[in-house]
Amino acid sequence: MLDFLRPKNVVCTYCQATDKEGVARTLSAVAGSLSVTWHTAACPHYAADLILAAGSGSGTGEIRQP
């Protein structure tokens, strides 16, 4: 449970954004751990995450920007 409370920051392999310059983030919770991937607003991986979230049935598909 404690691992879930400490998210792992993941650098996007396409845009290389981090929490310092990234403007959008996606969250993933798998096997009891949480990861946060940062993206630039124009990153195609961010666009793909939005599409996948919309089709997953897990909510509105909206991924919020900080």
Short mmCIF file of C-alpha atoms in Angstrom, two decimals, residues 9-31:
data_model
loop_
_atom_site.label_atom_id
_atom_site.label_comp_id
_atom_site.label_asym_id
_atom_site.label_seq_id
_atom_site.Cartn_x
_atom_site.Cartn_y
_atom_site.Cartn_z
CA ASN A 9 7.89 9.69 -12.21
CA VAL A 10 8.33 8.36 -15.74
CA VAL A 11 9.98 10.33 -18.55
CA CYS A 12 8.09 10.14 -21.84
CA THR A 13 10.23 8.35 -24.42
CA TYR A 14 9.00 10.66 -27.19
CA CYS A 15 9.02 14.22 -25.82
CA GLN A 16 11.40 13.61 -22.87
CA ALA A 17 9.28 15.89 -20.65
CA THR A 18 9.72 15.76 -16.89
CA ASP A 19 7.73 17.29 -14.06
CA LYS A 20 9.76 20.50 -14.60
CA GLU A 21 8.81 21.24 -18.24
CA GLY A 22 5.85 18.94 -18.80
CA VAL A 23 2.44 20.53 -19.09
CA ALA A 24 0.31 17.39 -19.12
CA ARG A 25 0.48 14.18 -17.16
CA THR A 26 -1.05 10.76 -17.30
CA LEU A 27 -1.43 8.44 -14.33
CA SER A 28 -1.27 4.68 -14.30
CA ALA A 29 -2.11 2.41 -11.38
CA VAL A 30 -1.01 -1.18 -11.95
CA ALA A 31 -0.25 -3.94 -9.46
#
